PDB file of C-alpha atoms in Angstrom:
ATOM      1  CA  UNK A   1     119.264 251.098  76.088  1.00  0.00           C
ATOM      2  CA  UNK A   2     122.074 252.796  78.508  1.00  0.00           C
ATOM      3  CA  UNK A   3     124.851 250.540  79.346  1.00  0.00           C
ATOM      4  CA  UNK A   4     123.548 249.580  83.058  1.00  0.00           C
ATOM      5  CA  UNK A   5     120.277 248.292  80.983  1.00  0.00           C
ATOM      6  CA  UNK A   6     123.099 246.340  78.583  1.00  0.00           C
ATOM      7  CA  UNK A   7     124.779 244.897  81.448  1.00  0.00           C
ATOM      8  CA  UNK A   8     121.242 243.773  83.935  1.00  0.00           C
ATOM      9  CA  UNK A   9     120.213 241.899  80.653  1.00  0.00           C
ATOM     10  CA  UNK A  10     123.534 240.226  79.781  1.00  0.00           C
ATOM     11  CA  UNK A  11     123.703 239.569  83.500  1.00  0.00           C
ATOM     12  CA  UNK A  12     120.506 237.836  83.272  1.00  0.00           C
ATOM     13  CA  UNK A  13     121.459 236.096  79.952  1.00  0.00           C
ATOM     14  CA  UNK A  14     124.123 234.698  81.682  1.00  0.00           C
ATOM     15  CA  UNK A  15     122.522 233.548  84.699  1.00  0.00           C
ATOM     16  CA  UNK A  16     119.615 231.715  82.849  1.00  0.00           C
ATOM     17  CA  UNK A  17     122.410 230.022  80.640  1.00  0.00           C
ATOM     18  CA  UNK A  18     124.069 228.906  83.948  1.00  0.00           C
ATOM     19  CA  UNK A  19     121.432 227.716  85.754  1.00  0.00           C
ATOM     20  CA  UNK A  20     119.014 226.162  82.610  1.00  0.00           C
ATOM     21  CA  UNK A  21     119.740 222.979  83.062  1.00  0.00           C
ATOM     22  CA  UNK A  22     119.244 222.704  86.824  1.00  0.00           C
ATOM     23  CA  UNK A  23     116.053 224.643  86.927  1.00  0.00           C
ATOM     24  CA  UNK A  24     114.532 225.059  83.376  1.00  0.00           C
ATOM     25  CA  UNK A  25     114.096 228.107  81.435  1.00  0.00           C
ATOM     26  CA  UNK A  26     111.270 227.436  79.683  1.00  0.00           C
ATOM     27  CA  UNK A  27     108.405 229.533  77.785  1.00  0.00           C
ATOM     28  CA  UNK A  28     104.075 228.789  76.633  1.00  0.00           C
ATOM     29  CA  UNK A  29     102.566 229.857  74.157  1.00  0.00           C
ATOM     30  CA  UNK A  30      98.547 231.322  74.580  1.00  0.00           C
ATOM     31  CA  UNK A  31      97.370 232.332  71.131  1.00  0.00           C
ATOM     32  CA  UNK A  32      99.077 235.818  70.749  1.00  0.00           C
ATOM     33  CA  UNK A  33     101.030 235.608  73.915  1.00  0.00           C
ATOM     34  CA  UNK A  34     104.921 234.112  74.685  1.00  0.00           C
ATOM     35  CA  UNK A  35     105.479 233.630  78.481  1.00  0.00           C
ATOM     36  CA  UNK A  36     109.090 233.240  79.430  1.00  0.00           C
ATOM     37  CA  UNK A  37     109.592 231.673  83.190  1.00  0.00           C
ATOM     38  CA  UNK A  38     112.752 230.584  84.850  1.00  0.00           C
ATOM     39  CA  UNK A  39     113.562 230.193  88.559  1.00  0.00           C
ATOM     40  CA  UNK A  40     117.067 231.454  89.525  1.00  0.00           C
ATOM     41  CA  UNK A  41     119.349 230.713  92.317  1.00  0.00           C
ATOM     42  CA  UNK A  42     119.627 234.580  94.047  1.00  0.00           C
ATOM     43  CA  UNK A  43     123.217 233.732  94.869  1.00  0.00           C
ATOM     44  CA  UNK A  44     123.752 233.865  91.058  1.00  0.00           C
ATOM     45  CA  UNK A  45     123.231 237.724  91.069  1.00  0.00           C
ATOM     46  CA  UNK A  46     125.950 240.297  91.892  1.00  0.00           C
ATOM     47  CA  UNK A  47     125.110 241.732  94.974  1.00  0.00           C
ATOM     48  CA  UNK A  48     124.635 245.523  94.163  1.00  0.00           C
ATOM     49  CA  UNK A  49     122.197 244.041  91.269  1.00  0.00           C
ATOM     50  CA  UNK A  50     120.361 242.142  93.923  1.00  0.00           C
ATOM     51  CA  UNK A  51     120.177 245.040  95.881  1.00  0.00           C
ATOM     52  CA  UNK A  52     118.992 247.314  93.315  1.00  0.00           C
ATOM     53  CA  UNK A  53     115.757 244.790  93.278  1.00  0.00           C
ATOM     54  CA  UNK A  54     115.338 243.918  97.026  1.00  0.00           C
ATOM     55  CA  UNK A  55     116.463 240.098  96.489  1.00  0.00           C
ATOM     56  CA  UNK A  56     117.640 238.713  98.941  1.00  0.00           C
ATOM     57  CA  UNK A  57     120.752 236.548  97.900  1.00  0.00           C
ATOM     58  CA  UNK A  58     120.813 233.546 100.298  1.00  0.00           C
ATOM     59  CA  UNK A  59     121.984 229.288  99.379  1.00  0.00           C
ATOM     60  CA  UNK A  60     118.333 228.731 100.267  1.00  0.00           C
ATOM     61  CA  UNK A  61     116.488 231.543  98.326  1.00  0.00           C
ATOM     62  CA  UNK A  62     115.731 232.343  94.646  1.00  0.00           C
ATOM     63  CA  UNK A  63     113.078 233.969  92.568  1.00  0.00           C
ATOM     64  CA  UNK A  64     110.840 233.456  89.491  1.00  0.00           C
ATOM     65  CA  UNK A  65     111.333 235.751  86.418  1.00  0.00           C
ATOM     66  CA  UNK A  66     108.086 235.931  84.443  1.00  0.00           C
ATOM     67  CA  UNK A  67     108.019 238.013  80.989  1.00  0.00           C
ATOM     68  CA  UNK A  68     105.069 238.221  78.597  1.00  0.00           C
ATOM     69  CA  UNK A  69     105.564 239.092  74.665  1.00  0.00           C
ATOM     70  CA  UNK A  70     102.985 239.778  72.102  1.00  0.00           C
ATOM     71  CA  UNK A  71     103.823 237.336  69.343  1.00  0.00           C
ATOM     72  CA  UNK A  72     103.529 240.598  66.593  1.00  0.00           C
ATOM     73  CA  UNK A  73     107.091 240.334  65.733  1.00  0.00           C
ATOM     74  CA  UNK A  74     110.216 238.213  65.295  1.00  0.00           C
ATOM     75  CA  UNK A  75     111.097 239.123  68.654  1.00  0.00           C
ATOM     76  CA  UNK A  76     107.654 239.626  70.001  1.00  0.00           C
ATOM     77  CA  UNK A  77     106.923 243.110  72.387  1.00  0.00           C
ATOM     78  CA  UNK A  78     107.223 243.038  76.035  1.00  0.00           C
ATOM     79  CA  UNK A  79     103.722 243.527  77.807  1.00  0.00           C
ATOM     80  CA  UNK A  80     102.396 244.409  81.263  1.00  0.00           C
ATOM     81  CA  UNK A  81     100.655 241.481  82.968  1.00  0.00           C
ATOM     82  CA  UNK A  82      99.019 240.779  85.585  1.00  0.00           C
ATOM     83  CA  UNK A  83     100.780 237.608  87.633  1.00  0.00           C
ATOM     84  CA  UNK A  84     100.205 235.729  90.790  1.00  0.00           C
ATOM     85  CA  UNK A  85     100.990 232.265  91.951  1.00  0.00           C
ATOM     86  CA  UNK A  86     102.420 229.923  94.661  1.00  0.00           C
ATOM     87  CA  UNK A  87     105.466 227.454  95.105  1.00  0.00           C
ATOM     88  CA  UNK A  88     104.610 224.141  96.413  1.00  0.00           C
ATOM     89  CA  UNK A  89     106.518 221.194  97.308  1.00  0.00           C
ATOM     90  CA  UNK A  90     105.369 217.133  97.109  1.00  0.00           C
ATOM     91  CA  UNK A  91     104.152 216.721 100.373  1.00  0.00           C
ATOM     92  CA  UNK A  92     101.480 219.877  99.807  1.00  0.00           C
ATOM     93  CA  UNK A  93     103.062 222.439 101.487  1.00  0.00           C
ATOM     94  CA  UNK A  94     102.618 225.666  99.392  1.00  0.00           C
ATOM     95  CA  UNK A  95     103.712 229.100 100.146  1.00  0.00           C
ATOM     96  CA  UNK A  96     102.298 232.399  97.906  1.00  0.00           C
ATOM     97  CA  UNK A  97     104.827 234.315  95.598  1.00  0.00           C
ATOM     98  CA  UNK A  98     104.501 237.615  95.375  1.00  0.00           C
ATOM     99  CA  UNK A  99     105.758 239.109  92.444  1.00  0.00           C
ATOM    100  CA  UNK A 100     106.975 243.143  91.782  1.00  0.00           C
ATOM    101  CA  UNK A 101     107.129 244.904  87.703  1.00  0.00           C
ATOM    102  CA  UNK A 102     110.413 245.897  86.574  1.00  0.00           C
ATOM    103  CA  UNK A 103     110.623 247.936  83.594  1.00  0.00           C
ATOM    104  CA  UNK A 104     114.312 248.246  82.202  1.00  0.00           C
ATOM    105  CA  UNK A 105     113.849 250.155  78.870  1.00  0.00           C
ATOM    106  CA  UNK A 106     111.080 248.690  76.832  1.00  0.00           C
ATOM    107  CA  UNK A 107     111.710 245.339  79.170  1.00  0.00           C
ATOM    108  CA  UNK A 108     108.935 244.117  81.423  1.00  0.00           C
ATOM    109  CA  UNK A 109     109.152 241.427  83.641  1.00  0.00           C
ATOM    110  CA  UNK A 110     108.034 240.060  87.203  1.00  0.00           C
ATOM    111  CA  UNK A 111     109.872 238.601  89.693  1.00  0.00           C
ATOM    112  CA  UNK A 112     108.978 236.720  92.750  1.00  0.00           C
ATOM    113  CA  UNK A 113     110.856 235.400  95.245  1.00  0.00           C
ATOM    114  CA  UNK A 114     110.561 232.271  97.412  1.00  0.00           C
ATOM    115  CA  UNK A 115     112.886 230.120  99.621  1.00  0.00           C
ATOM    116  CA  UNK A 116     113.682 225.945  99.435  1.00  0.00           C
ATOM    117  CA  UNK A 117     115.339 223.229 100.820  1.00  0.00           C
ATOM    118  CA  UNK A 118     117.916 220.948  99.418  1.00  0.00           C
ATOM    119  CA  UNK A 119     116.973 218.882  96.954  1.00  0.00           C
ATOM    120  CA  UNK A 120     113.368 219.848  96.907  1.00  0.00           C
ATOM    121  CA  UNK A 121     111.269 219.441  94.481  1.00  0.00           C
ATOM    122  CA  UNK A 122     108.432 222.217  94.074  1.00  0.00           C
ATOM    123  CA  UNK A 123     105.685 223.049  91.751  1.00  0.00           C
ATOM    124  CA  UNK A 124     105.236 226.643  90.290  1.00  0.00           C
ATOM    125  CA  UNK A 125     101.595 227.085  89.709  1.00  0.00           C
ATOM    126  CA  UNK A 126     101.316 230.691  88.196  1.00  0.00           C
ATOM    127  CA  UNK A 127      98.047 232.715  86.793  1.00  0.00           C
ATOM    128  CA  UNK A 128      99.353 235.084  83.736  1.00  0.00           C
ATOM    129  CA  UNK A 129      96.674 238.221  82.348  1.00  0.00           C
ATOM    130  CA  UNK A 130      98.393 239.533  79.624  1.00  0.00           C
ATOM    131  CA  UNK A 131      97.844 242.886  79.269  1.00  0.00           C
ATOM    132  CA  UNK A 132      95.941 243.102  82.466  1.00  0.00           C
ATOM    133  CA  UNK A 133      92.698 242.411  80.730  1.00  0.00           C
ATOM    134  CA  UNK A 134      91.181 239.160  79.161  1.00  0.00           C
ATOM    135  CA  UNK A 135      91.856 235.659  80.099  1.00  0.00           C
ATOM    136  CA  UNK A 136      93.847 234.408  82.580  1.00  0.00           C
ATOM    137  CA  UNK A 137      96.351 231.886  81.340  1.00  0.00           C
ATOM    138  CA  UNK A 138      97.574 229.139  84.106  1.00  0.00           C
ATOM    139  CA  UNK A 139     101.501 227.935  83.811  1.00  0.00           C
ATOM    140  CA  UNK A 140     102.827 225.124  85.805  1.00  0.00           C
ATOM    141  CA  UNK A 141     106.069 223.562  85.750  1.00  0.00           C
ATOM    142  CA  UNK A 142     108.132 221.585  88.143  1.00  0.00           C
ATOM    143  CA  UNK A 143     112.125 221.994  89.527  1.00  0.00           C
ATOM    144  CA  UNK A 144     113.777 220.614  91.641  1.00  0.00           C
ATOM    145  CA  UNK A 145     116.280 223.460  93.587  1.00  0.00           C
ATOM    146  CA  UNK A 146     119.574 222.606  94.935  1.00  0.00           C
ATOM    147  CA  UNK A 147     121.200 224.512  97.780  1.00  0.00           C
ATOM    148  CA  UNK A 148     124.887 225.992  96.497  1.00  0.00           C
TER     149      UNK A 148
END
């Protein structure tokens, strides 16, 4: 991996360390399949990385950052999927989130922004096709986001 790879991941490291207790990095399991989700503050990224992505680094907005492994190794090997979902808070209001590949390396992942309020609690109710092809697996969790 070059050094700007090095540096996006240990950027990325960091931020879920930061941020895992207020919003939950958290991972599934589906038969052969690991999904890793986490949503992320997008004030927590450096601004020329947020850039790089088109996030949009606001107190009110953050993203979702999906990955999918095949479990056919200690580490497990990053795989395409296919990913689509919504955001929705306790009173029913839901929004979509659309979600764009990024391939660092032999990284994939998805990411998918969406904006909050303070103190809002929202449900993250995600469809996951590994590999594009087969079954759909559904993962749903629920945070509650905080404005910085």
């Amino acid at each position: 991996m070059g050094k700007l790879v090095q540096k996006f991941f240990l950027l990325i490291l960091l931020t879920f360390t930061l941020c895992a207790s207020h919003v939950g990095a958290e991972e599934q399991q589906f038969g052969d399949y690991t999904v890793n989700y986490v949503a992320v503050y997008s004030n927590f990224l450096r601004p020329e990385i947020a850039e790089r992505y088109g996030i949009v680094r606001s107190a009110r907005n953050a993203f979702v950052n999906i990955s999918v492994l095949r479990n056919d190794s200690s580490v497990g090997t990053p795989v395409a999927a296919r990913i689509s979902g919504e955001k929705a808070n306790f009173i029913g209001q839901s929004d979509a989130i659309e979600f764009i590949e990024i391939r660092e390396g032999d990284a994939i992942y998805y990411i998918g922004q969406f904006e909050f309020s303070n103190a809002e609690n929202l449900r993250f109710n995600l469809s996951v096709q590994p590999e594009r092809q087969g079954p759909a697996y559904s993962v749903s969790w629920t945070t509650q986001m905080y404005i910085n």
